[in-house]
Coordinates of N, CA and C in Angstrom, one line a residue:
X1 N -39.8 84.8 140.0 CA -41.2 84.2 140.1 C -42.2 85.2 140.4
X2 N -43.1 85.0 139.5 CA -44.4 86.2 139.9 C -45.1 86.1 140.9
X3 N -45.3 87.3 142.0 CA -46.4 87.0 142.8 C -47.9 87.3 142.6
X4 N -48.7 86.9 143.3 CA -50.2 86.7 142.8 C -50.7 87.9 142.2
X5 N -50.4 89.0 143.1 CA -50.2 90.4 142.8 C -50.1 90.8 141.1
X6 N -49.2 90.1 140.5 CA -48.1 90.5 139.3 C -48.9 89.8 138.7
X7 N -49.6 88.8 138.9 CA -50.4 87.7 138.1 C -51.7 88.1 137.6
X8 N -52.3 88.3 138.9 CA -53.6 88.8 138.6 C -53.6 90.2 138.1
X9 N -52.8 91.3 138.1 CA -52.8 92.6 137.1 C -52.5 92.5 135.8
X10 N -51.7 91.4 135.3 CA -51.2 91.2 133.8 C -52.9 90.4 133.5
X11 N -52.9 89.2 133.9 CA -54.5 88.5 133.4 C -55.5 89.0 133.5
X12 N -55.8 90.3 134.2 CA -57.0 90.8 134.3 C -57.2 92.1 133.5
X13 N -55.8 92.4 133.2 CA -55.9 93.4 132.1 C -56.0 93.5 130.5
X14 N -56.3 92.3 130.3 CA -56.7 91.1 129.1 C -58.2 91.2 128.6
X15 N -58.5 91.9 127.5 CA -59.8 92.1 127.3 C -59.9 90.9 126.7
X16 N -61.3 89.8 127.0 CA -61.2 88.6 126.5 C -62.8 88.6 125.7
X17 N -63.7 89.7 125.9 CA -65.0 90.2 125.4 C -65.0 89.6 123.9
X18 N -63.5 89.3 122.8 CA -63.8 88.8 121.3 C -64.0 87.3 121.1
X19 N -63.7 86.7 122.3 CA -63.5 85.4 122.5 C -64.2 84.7 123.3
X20 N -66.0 85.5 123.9 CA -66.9 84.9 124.7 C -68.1 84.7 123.9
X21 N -68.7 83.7 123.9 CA -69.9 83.2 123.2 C -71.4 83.0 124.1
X22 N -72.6 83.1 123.6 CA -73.6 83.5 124.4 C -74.6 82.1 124.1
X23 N -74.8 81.5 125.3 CA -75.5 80.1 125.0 C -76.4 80.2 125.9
X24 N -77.8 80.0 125.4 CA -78.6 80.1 126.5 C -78.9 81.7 127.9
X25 N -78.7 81.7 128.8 CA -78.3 82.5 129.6 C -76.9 82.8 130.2
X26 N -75.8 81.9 129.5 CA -74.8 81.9 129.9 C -73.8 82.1 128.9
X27 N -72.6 82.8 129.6 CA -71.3 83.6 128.8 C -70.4 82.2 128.4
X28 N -69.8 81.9 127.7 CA -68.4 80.8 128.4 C -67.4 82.2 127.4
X29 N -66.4 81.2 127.7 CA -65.1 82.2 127.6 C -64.2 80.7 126.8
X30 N -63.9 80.9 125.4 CA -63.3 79.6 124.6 C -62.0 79.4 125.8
X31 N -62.1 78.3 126.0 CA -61.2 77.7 127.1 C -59.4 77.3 126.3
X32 N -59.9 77.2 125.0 CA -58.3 77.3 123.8 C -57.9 78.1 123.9
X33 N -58.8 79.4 123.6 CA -58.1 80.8 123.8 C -57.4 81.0 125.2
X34 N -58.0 81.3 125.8 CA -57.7 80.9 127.4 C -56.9 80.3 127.2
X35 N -56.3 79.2 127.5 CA -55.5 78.6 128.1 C -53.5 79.4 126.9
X36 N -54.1 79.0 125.4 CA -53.3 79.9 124.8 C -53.0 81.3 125.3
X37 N -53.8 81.9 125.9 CA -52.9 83.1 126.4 C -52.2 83.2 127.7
X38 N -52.6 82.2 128.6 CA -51.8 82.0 129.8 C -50.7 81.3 129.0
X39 N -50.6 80.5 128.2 CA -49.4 79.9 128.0 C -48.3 80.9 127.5
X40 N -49.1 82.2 127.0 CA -48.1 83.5 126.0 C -47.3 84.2 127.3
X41 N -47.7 84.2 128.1 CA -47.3 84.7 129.7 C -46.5 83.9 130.8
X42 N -47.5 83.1 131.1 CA -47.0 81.8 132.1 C -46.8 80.3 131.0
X43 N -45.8 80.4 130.5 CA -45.8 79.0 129.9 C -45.6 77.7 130.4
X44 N -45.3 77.8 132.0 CA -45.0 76.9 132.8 C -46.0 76.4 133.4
X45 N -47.1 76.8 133.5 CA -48.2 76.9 134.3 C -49.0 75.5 133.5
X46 N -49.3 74.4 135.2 CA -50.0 73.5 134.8 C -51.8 73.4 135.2
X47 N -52.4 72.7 135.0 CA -54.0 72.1 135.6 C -53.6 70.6 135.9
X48 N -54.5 70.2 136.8 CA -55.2 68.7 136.7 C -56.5 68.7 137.3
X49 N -56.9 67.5 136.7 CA -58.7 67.6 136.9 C -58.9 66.7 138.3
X50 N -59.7 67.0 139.1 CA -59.9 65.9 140.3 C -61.0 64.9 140.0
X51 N -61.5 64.4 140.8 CA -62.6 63.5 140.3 C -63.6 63.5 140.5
X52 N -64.4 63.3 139.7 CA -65.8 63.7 138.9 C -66.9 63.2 140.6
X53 N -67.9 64.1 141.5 CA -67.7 64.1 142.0 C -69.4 63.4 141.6
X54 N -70.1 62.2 142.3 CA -71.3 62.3 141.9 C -72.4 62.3 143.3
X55 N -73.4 62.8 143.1 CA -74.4 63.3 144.2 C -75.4 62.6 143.9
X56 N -76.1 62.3 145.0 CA -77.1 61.2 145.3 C -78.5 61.1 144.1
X57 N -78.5 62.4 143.7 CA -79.8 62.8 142.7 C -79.1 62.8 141.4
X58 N -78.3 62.0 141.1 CA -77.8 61.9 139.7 C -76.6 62.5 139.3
X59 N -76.8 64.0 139.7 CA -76.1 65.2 139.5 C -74.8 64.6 139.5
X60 N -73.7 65.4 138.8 CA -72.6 65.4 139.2 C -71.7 66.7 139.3
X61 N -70.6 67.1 140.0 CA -69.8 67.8 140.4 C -68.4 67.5 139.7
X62 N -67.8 68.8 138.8 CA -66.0 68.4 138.5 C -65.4 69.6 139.1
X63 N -64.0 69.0 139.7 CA -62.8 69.8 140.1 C -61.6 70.2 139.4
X64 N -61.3 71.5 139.3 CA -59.8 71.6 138.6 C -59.0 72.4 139.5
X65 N -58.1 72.2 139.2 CA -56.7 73.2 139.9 C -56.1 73.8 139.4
X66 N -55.5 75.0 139.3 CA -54.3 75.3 137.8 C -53.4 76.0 139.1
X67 N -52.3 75.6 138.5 CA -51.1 75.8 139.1 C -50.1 77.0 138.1
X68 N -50.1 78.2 138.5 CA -49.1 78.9 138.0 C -47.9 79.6 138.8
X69 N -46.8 79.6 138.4 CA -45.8 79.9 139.7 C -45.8 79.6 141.0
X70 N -46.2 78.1 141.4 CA -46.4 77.4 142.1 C -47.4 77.8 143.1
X71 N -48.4 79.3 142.5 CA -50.1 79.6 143.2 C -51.0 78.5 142.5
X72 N -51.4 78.0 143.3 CA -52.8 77.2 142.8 C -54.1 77.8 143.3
X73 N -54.8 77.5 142.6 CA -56.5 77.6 142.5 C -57.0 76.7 142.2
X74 N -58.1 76.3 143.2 CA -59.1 75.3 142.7 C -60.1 76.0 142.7
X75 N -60.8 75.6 141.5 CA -62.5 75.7 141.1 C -63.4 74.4 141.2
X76 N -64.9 74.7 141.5 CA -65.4 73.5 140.9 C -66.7 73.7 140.3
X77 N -67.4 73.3 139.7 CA -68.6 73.3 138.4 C -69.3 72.3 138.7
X78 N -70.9 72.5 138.7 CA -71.6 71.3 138.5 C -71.8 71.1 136.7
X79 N -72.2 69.8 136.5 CA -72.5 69.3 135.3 C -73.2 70.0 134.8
X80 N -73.6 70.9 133.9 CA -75.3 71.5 133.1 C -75.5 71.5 132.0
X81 N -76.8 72.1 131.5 CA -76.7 72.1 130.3 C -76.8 73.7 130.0
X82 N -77.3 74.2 128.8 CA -77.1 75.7 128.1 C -77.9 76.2 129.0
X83 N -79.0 75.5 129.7 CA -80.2 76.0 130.6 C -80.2 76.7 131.8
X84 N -78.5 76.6 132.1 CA -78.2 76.1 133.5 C -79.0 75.5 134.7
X85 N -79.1 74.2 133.9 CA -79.5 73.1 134.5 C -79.0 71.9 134.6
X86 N -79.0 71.4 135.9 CA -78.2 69.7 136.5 C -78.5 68.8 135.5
X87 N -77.4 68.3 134.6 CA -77.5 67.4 133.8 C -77.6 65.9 134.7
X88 N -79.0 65.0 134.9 CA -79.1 63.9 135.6 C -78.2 62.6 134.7
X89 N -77.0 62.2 135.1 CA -76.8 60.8 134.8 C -75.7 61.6 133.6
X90 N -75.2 62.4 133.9 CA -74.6 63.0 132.7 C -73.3 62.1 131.9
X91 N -73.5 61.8 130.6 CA -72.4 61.2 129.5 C -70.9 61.6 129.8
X92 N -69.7 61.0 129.3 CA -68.2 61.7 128.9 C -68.3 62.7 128.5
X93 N -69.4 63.2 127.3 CA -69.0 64.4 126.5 C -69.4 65.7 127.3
X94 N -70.8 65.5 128.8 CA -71.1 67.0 129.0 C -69.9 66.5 130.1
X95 N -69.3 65.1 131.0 CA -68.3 66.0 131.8 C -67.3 66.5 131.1
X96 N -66.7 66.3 130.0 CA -65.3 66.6 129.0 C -65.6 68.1 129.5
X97 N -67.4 68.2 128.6 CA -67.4 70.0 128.5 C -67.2 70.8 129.9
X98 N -68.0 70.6 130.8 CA -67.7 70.5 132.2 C -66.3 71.0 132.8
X99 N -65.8 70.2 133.0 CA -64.1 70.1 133.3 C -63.8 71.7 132.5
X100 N -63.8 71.4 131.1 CA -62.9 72.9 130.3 C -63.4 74.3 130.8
X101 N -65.2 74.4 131.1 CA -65.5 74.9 131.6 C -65.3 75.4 132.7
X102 N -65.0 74.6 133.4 CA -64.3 75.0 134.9 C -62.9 75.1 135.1
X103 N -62.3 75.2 134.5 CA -60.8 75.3 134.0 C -60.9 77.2 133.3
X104 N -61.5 77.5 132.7 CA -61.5 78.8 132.5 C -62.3 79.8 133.5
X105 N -63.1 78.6 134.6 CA -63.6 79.3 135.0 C -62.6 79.5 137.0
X106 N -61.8 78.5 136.8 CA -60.3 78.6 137.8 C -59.8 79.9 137.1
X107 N -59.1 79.6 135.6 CA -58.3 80.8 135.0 C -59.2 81.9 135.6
X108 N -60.4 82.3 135.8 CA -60.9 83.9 135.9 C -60.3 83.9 137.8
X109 N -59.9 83.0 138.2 CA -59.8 83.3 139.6 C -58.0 83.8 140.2
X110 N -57.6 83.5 138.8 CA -55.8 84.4 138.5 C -56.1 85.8 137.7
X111 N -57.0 86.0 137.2 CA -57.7 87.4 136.9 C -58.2 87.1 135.3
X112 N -58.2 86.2 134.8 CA -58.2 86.0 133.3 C -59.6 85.9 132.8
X113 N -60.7 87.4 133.0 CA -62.1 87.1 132.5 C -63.1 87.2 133.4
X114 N -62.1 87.3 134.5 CA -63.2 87.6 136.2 C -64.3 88.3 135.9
X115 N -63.9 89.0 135.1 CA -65.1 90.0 135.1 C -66.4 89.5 134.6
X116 N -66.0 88.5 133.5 CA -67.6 87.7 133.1 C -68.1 86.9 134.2
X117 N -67.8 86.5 135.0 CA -68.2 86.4 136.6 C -68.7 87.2 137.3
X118 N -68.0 87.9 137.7 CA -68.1 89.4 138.6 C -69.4 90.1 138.6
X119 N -69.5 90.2 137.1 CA -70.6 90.7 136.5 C -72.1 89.6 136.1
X120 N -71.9 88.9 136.2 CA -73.1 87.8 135.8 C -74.2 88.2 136.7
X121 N -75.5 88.8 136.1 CA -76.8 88.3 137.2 C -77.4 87.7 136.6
X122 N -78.0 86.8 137.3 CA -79.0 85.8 137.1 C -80.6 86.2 137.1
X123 N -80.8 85.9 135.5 CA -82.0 86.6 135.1 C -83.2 85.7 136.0
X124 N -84.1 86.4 136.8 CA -85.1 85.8 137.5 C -86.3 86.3 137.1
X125 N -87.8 86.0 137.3 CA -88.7 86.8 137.4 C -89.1 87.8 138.6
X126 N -89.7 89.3 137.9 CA -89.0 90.2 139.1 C -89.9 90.0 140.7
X127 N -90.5 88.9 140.4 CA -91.4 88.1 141.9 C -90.8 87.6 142.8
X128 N -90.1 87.0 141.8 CA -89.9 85.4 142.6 C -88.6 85.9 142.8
X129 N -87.3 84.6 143.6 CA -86.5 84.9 143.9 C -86.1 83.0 144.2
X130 N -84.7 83.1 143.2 CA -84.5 81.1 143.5 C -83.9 80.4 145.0
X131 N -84.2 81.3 145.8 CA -83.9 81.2 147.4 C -84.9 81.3 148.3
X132 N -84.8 81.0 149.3 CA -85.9 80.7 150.3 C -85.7 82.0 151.4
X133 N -86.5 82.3 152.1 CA -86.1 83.7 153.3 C -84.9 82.8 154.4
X134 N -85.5 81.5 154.2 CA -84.5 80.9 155.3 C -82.9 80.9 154.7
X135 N -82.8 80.7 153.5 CA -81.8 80.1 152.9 C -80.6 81.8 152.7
X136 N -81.4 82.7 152.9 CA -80.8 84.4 152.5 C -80.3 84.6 154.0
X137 N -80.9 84.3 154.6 CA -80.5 84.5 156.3 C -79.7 83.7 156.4
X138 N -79.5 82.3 156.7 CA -78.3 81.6 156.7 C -77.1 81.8 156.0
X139 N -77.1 82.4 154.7 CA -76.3 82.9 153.7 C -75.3 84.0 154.4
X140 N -75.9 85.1 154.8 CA -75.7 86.4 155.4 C -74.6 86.1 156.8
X141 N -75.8 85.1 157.4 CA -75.3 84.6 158.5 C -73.7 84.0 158.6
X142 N -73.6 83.1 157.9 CA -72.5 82.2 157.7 C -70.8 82.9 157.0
X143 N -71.4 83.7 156.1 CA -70.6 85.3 155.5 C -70.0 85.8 156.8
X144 N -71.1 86.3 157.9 CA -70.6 87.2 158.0 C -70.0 87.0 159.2
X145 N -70.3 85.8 160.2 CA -69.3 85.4 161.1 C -68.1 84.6 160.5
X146 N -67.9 84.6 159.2 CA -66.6 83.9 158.4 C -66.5 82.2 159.1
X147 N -67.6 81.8 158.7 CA -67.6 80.0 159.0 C -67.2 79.0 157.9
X148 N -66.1 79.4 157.5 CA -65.9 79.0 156.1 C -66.5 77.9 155.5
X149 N -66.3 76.1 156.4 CA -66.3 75.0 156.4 C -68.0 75.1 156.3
X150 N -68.4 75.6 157.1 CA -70.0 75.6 157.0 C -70.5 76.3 155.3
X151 N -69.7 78.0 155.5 CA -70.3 78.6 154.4 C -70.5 77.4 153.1
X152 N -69.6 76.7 153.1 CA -68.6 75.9 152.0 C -69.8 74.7 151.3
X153 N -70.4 74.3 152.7 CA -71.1 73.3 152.8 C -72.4 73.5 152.1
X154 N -72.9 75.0 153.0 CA -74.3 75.4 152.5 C -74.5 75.7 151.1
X155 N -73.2 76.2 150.7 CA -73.2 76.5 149.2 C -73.2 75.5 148.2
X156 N -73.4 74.1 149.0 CA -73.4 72.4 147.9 C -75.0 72.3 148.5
X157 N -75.5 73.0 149.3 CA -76.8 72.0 149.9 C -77.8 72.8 149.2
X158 N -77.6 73.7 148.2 CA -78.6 74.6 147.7 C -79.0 74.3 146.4
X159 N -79.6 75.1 145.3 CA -79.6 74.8 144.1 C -78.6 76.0 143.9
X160 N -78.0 75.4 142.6 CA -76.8 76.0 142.0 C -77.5 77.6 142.0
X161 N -78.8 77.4 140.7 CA -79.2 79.3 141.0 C -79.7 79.6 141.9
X162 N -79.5 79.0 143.4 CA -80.4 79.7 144.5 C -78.7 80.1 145.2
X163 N -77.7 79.8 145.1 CA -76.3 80.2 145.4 C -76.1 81.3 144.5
X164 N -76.1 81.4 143.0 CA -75.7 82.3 142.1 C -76.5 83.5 142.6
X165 N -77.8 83.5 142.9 CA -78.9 84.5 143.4 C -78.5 85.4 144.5
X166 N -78.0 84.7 145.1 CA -77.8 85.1 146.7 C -76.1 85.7 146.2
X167 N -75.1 85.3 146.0 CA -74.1 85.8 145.4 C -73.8 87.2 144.6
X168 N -75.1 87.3 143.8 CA -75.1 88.8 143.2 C -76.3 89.2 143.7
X169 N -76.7 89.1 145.1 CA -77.4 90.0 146.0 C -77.2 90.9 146.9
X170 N -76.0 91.1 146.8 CA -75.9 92.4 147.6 C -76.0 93.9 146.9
X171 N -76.5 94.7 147.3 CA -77.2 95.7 147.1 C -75.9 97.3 147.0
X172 N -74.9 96.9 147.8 CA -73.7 97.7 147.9 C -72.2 96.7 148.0
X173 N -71.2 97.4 147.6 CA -70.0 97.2 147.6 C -70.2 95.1 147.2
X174 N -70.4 94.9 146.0 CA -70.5 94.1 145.4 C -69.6 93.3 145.6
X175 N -68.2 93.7 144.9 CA -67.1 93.1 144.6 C -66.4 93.0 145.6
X176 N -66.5 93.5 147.2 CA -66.1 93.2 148.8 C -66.8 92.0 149.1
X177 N -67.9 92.2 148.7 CA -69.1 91.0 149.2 C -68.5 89.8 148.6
X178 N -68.6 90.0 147.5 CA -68.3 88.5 146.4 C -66.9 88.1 146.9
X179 N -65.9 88.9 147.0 CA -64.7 88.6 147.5 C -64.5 87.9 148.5
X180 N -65.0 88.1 149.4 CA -65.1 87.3 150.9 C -65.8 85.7 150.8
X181 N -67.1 85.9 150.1 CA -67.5 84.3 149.7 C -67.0 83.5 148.8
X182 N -66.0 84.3 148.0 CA -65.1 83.0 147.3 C -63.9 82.9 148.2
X183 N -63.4 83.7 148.8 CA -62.3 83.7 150.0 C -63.2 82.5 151.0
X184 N -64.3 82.6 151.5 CA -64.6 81.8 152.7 C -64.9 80.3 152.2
X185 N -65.1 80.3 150.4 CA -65.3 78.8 149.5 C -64.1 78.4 149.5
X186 N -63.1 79.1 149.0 CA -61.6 78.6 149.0 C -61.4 77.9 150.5
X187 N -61.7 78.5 151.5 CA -61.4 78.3 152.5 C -61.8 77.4 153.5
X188 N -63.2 76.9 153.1 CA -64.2 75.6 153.3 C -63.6 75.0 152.2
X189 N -63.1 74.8 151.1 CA -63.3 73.3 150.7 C -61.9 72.9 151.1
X190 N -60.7 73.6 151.7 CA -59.4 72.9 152.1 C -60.3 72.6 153.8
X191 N -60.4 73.5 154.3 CA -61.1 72.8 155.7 C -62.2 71.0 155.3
X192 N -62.7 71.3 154.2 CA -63.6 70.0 153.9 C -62.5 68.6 153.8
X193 N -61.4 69.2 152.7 CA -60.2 68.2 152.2 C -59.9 67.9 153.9
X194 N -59.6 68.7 154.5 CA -58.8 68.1 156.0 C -60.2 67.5 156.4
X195 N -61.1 67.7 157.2 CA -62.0 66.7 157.8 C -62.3 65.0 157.1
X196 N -62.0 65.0 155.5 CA -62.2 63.7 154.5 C -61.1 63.1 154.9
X197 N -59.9 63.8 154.8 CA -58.4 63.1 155.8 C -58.4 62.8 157.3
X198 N -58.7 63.2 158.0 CA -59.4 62.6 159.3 C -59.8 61.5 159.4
X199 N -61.3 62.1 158.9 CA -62.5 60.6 159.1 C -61.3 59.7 158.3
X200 N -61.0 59.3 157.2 CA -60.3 58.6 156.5 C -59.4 57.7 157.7
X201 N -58.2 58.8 158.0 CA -57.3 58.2 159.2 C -58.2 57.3 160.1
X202 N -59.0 57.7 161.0 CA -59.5 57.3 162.3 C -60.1 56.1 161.8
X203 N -60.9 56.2 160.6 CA -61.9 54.9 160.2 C -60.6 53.5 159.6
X204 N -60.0 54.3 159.2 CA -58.5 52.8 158.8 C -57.6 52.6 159.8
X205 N -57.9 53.3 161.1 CA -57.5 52.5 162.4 C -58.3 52.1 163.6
X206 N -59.8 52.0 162.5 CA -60.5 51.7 163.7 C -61.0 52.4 164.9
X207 N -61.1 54.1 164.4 CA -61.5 54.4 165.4 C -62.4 55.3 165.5
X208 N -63.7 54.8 166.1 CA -64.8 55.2 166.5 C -65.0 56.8 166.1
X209 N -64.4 57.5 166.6 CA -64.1 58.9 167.0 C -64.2 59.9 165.7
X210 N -64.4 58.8 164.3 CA -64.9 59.6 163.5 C -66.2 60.2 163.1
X211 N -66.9 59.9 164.3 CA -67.9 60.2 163.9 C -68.1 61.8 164.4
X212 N -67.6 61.9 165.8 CA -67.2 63.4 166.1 C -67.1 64.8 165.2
X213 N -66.5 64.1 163.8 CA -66.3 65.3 162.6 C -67.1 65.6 162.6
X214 N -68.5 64.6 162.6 CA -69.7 64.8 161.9 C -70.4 66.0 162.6
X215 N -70.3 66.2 163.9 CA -71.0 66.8 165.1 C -71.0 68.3 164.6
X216 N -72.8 69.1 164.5 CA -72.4 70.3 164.2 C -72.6 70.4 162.5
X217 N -72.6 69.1 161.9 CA -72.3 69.4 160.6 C -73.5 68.3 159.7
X218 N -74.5 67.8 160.6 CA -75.4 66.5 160.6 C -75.9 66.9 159.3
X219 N -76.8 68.4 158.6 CA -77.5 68.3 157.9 C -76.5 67.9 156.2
X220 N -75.1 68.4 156.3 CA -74.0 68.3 155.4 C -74.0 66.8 155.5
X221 N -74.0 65.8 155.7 CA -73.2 64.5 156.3 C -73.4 64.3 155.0
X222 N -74.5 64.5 154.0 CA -74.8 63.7 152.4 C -73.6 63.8 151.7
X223 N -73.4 65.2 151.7 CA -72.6 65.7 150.9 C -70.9 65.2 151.2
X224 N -71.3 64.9 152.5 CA -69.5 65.0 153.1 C -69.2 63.4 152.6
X225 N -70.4 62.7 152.8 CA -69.9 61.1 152.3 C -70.0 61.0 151.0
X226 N -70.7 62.0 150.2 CA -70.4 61.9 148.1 C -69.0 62.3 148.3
X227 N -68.0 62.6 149.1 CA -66.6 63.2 148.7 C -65.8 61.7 149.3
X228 N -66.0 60.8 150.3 CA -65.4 59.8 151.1 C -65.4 58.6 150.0
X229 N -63.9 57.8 150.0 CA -64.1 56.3 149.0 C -65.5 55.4 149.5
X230 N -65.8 54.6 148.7 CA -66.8 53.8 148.9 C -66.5 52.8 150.0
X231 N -64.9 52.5 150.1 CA -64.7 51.7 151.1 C -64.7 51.9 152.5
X232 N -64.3 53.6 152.3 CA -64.7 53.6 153.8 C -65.9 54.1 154.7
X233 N -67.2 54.5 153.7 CA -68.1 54.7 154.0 C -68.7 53.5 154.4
X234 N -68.4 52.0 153.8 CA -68.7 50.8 154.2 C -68.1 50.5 155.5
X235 N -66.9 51.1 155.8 CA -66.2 50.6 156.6 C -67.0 51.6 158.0
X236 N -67.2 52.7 157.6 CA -68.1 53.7 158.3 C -69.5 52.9 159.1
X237 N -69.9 52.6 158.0 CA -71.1 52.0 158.2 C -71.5 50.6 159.9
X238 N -70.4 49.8 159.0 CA -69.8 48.4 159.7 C -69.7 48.9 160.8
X239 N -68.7 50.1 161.1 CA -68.4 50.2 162.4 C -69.5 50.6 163.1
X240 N -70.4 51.3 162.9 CA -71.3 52.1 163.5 C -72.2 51.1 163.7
X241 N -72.6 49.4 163.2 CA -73.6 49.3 163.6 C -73.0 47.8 164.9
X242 N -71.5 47.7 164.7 CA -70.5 47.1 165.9 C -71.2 48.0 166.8

């Protein structure tokens, strides 16, 4: 069985540059091809998609996993269009595109294309900047004391290019920087899965005490209840006004 090591040096040694297409401001990487070459290597290697995650402004959010030699990776992608922009109220066909997109864009995180990541800046004008002074400090902040669950958070409470911005803003040792905040994302959304398992438990036995998760995390609560079933946000609710 290969380890992650052995994985990521075979898939990142894969020039995939014949097989990327230019839409808008943005690279994609044909997700056929992709997936066809992990299968020429790892033929064993599965995905599945989580559920389509939708946010109070229309927006929606997709999850994938790919599982190769029993390493998993999860990615996740908001809905857009070629603009890279939140598609409001979006159809089956942009989440279909969505999902594949974030499926190649898991594959670059076993090494397959990283680099069209790695390397992506986000064309801005050379004034402005799609982030706030508050929002660059908090960023820094959150990094650099390794708050994962927080980092995790802030990086849903922003605009997608005010995250991408701040992500290819470091000035030195890039690929350490970038490393650490997809290490502290990996590591906020399994901290997120456990707190959704919690509140979940305590609220289907009736107990008050879930609200405790929340503490510390007040300005996130939107986002934490777009991830919770509808039943127990009701059930959330009920209790809280017992």
């Amino acid at each position: 069985m290969a380890d992650l090591k052995t994985i990521w040096d075979d898939l990142h040694s894969i020039d995939v540059s014949k097989h990327t297409e230019k839409k808008g401001n943005l690279t994609y990487l044909s997700w056929a091809w992709a997936w066809g070459v992990l299968m020429e290597h790892y033929p064993e290697s599965t995905y599945s998609m989580g559920d389509v995650i939708f946010l109070d402004n229309g927006s929606a959010e997709v999850w994938v996993t790919v599982n190769i030699h029993d390493h998993k990776r999860t990615m996740w992608l908001p809905v857009i269009d070629y603009k890279n922009k939140a598609i409001i109220n979006p159809d089956s066909m942009a989440i279909n595109t969505a999902r594949m997109r974030c499926l190649t864009k898991c594959l670059a995180m076993f090494g397959l294309g990283h680099y069209i990541y790695a390397g992506e800046d986000l064309p801005t004008d050379a004034n402005t900047k799609p982030f706030t002074a508050d929002q660059e400090k908090k960023f820094h902040s959150l990094k650099d004391e390794e708050k994962s669950l927080d980092f995790f958070l802030f990086t849903k409470s922003i605009q997608e290019t005010a995250y991408e911005a701040l992500f290819n803003s470091f000035p030195k040792d890039k690929m350490k920087h970038k490393a650490k905040c997809n290490e502290l994302e990996k590591e906020g959304a399994a901290s997120l899965v456990d707190v959704i398992d919690r509140v979940t438990e305590m609220v289907n036995n009736d107990d008050p005490a879930f609200n405790e998760e929340f503490v510390g995390l007040e300005e996130y609560k939107k986002y934490i209840a777009s991830r919770l079933d509808k039943e127990i946000l009701t059930k959330m609710k009920s209790m809280n006004k017992g």
